[in-house]
Short mmCIF file of C-alpha atoms in Angstrom, two decimals:
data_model
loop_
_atom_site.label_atom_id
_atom_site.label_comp_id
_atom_site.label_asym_id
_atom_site.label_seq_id
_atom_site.Cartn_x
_atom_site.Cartn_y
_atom_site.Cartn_z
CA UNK K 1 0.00 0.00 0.00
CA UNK K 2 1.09 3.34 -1.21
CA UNK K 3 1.88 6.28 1.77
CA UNK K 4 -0.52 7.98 0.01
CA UNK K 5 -3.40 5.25 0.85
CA UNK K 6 -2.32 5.01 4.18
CA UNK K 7 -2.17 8.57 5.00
CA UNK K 8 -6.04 8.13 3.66
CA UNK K 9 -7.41 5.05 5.43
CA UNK K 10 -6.11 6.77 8.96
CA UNK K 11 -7.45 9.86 7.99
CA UNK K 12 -10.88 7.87 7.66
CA UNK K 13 -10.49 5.87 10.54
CA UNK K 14 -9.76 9.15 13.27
CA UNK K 15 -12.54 10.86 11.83
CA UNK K 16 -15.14 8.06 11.85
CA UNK K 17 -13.41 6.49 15.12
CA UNK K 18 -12.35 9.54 17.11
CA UNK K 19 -9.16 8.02 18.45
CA UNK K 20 -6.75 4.85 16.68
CA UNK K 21 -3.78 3.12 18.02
CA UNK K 22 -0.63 2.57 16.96
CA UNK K 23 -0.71 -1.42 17.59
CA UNK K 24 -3.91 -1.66 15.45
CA UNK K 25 -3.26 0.51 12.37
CA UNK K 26 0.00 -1.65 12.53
CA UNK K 27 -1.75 -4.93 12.48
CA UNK K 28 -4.70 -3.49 9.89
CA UNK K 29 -2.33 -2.15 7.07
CA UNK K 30 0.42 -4.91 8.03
CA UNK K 31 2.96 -2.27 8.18
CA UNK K 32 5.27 -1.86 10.88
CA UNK K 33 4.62 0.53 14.04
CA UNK K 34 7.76 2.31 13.09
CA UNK K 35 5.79 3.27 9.43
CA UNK K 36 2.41 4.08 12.17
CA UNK K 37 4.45 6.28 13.86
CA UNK K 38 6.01 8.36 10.81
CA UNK K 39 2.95 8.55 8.65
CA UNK K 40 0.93 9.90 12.02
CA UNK K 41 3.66 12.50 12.09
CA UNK K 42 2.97 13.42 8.83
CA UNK K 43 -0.50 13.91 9.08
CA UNK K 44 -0.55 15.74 12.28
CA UNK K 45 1.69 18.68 10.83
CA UNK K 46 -1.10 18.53 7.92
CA UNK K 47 -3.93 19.09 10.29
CA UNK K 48 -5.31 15.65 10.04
CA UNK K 49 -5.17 14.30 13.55
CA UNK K 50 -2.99 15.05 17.00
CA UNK K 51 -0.92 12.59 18.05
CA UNK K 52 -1.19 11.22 21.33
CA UNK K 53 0.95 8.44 23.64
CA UNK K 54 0.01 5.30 21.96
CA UNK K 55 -1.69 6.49 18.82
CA UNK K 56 -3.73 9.84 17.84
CA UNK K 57 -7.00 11.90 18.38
CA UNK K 58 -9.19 13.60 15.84
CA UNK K 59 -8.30 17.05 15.90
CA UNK K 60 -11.13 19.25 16.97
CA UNK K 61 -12.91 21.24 15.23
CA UNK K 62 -13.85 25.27 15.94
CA UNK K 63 -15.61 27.67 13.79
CA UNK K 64 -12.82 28.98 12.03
CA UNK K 65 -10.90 26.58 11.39
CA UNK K 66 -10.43 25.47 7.67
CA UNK K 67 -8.22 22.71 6.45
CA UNK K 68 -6.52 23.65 3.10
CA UNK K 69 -7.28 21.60 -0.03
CA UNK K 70 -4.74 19.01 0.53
CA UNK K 71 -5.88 17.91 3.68
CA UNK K 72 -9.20 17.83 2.80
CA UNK K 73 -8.83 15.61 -0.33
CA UNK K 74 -7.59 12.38 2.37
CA UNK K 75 -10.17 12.93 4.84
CA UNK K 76 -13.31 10.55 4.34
CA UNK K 77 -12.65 9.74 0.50
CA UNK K 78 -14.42 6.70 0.35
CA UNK K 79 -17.68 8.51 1.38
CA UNK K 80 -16.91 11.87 -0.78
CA UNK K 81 -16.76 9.38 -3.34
CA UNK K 82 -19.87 7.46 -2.96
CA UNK K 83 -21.61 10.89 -2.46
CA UNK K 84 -20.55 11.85 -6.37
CA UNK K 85 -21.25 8.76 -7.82
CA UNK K 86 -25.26 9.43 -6.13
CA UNK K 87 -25.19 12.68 -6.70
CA UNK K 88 -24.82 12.06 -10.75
CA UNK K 89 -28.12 10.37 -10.73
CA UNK K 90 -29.80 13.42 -9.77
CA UNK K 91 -28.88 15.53 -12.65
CA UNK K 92 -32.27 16.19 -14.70
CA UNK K 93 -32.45 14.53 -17.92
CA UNK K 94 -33.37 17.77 -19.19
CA UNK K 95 -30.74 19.67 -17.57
CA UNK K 96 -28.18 22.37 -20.37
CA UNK K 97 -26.69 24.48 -17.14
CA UNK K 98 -25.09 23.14 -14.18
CA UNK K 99 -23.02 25.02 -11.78
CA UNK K 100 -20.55 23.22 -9.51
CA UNK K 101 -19.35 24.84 -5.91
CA UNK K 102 -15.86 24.47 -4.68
CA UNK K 103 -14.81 21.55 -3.22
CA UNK K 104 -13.36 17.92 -2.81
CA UNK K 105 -16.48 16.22 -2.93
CA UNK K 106 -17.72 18.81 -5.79
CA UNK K 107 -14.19 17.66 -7.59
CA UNK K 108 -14.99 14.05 -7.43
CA UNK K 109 -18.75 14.91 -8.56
CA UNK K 110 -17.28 16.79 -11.77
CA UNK K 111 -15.02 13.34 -12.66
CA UNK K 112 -17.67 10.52 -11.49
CA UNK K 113 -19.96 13.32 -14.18
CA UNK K 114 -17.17 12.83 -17.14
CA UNK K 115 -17.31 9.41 -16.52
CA UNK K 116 -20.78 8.68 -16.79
CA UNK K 117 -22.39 11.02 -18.60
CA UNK K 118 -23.02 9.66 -22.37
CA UNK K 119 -21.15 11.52 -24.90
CA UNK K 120 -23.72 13.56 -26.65
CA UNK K 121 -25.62 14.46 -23.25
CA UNK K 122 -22.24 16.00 -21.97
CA UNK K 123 -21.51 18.01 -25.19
CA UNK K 124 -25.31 19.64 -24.31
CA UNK K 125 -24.28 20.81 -20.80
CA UNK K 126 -22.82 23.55 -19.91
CA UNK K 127 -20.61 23.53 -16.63
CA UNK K 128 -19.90 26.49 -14.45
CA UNK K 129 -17.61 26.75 -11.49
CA UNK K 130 -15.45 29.33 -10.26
CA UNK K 131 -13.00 26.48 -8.50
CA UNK K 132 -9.68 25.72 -10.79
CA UNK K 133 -9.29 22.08 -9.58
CA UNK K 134 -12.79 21.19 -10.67
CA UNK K 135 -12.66 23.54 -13.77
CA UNK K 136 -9.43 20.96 -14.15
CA UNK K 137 -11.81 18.02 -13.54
CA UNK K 138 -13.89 19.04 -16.51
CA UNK K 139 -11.78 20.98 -19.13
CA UNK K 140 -9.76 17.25 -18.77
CA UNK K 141 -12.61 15.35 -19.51
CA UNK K 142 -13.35 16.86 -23.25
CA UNK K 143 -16.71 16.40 -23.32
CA UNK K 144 -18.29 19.46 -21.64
CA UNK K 145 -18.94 22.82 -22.34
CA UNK K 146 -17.27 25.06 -19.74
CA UNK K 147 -17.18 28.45 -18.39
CA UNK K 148 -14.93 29.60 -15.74
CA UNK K 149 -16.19 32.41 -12.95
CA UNK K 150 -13.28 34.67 -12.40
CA UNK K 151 -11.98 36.35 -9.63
CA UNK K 152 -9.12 36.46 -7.12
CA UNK K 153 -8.36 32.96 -6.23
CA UNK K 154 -7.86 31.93 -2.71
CA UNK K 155 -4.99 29.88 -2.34
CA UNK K 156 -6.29 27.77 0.60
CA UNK K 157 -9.44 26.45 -1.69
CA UNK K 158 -8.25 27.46 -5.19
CA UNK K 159 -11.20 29.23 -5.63
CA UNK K 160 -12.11 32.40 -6.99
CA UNK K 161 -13.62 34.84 -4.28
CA UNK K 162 -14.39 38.75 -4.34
CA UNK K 163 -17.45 41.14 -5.94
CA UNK K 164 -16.37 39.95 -9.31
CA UNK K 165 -17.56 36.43 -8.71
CA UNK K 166 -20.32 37.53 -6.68
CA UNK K 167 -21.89 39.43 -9.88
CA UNK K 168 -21.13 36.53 -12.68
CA UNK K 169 -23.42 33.94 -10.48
CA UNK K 170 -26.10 36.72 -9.69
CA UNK K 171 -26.25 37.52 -13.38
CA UNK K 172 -26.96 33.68 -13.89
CA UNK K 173 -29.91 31.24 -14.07
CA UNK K 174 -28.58 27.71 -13.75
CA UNK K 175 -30.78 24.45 -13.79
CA UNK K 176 -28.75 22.93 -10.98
CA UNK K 177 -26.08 23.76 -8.25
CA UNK K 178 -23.87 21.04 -6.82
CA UNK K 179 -22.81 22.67 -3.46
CA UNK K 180 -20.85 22.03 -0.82
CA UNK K 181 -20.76 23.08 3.30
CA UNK K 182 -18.86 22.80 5.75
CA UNK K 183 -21.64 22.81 8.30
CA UNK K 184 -25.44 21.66 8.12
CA UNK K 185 -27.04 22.49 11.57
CA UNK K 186 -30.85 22.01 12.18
CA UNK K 187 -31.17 25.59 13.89
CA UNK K 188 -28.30 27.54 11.86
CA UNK K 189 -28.33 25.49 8.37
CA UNK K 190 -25.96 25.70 5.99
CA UNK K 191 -21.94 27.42 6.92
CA UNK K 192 -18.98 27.97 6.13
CA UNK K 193 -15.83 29.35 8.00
CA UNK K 194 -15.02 32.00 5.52
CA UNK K 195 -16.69 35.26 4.49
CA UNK K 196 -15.63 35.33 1.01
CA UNK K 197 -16.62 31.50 0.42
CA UNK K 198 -19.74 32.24 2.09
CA UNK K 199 -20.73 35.20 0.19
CA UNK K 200 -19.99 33.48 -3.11
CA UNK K 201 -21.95 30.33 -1.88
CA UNK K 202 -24.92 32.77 -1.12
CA UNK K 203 -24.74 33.83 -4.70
CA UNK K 204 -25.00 30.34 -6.28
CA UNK K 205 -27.76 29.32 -4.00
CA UNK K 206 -29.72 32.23 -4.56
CA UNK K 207 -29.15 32.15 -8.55
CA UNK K 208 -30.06 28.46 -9.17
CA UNK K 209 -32.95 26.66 -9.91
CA UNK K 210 -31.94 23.52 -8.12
CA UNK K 211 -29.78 23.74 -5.35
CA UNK K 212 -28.23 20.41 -4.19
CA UNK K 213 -25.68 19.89 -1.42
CA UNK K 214 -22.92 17.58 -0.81
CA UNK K 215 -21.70 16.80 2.35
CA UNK K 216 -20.18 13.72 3.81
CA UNK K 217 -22.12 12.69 7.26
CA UNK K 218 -18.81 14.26 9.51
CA UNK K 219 -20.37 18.09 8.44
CA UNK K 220 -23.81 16.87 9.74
CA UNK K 221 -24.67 18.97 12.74
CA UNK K 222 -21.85 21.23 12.56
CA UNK K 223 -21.73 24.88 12.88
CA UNK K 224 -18.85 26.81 11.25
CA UNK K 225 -18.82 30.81 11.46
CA UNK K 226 -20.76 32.02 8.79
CA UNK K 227 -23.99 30.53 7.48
CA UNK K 228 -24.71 30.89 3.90
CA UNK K 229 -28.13 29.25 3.40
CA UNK K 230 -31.03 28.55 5.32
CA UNK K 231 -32.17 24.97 4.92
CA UNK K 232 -35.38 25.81 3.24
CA UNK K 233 -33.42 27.41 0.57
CA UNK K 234 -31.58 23.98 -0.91
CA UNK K 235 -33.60 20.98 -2.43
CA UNK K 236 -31.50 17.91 -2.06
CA UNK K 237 -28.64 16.73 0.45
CA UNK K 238 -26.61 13.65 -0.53
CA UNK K 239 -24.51 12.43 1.98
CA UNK K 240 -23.32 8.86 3.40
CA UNK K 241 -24.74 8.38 6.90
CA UNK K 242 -28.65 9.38 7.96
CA UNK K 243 -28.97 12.72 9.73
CA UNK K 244 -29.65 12.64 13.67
CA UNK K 245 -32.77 13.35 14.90
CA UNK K 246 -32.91 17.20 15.37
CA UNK K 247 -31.41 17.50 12.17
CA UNK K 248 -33.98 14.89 10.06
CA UNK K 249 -36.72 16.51 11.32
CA UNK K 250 -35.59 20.01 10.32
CA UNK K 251 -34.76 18.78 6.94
CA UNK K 252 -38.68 17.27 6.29
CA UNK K 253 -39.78 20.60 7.73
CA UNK K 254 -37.85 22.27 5.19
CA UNK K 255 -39.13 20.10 2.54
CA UNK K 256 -35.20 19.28 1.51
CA UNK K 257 -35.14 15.42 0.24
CA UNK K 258 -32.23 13.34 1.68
CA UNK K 259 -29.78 10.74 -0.70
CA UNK K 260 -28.34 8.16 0.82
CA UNK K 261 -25.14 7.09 -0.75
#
């Protein structure tokens, strides 16, 4: 196994688990606890985890904090992954505009989309996003149409943020938006640490026929700073684990249907 699949199944396993051990990961990716020990390192000065005597902790999590787009891309793959592969299914036959967020899970949306999508029905859609790794995604794919929302590009997210962006999506009509959060919170909905990010997720929510959100089941009752939606504003969540209580009810009072993937 590659250090680069290891540094993702422990990522996975502290943030499902809470806490692992050196001794198991050892025994469960039959490397030694030598290995454990160096790729835990490694993914504490990433953000990942903390390390702690025998093993390592999932690092918490305050309103501010933001992991940069590295980071983000090993933490709960697998369910990001499942999540796009749903989330495909739910783009309308009909559909000729489709705007996709910034985002890891939005990134693996826009390649499970190239990959499924028949030939001629991609060539009919046109793709907006104002994130360069999933403008990547689907320039590399050759079979969309796509437009790219400028703006001054964040270098945590590579994202465009600012006014500029703000105005392209407000001067929009899109089918469909593919979003994603960082919180979804019964009583404060939809967030995201930053102000910029939030303003420009405002604007795509606001502009877009369909709004649909992706969000793997570790943002599910979370509340980051800023909230940019109020649940009754989005139609669809896709994610991989069913909502708690406060939070399912909330989401059938806000008439938003829920995708398990």
């Amino acid at each position: 196994m590659f250090a680069e699949e290891r540094h993702r199944v422990m990522g996975d396993r502290v943030a499902s688990q809470g806490r692992v051990t050196v001794a198991e990961l050892a025994q469960q990716l039959d490397i030694t606890r030598e290995t454990v020990r160096r790729d835990l390192a490694q993914l504490e000065q990433e953000g990942i985890l903390r390390r702690v005597h025998g093993g390592a902790v999932a690092t918490r999590t305050t309103s501010t904090v933001e992991e940069s787009l590295s980071v983000r891309t090993s933490l709960n793959h697998e369910q990001k992954s499942r999540i796009a592969a749903a989330a495909v299914e739910l783009l309308p036959a009909g559909a000729t505009s489709v705007v996709l967020d910034a985002g890891t899970t939005t990134e693996l949306f826009a390649q499970a989309m190239g990959s499924s999508l028949g030939t001629s029905r991609a060539a009919d859609l046109l793709v907006l996003t104002h994130s360069v790794p999933v403008a990547y995604r689907v320039a590399a794919s050759g079979s969309f149409q796509l437009e790219v929302i400028g703006g001054r590009v964040r270098a945590l997210t590579s994202a465009a943020t600012g006014a500029s962006t703000i105005d392209q999506f407000r001067a929009l009509r899109p089918d469909i938006a593919f979003i994603g959060a960082n919180g979804i919170d019964a009583d404060f909905g939809l967030s995201t640490p930053d102000p910029l990010e939030a303003a420009v997720k405002s604007a795509i929510v606001a502009c877009a026929r369909r709004v649909v959100v992706l969000a793997d089941s570790s943002k599910l009752g979370e509340q980051t700073l800023i909230r940019f939606a109020a649940l009754d504003q989005v139609d669809t969540l896709v994610t991989d684990t069913a909502p708690g209580p406060d939070l399912a009810a909330a989401l059938e009072r806000a008439d938003v249907d829920v995708t398990l993937a």
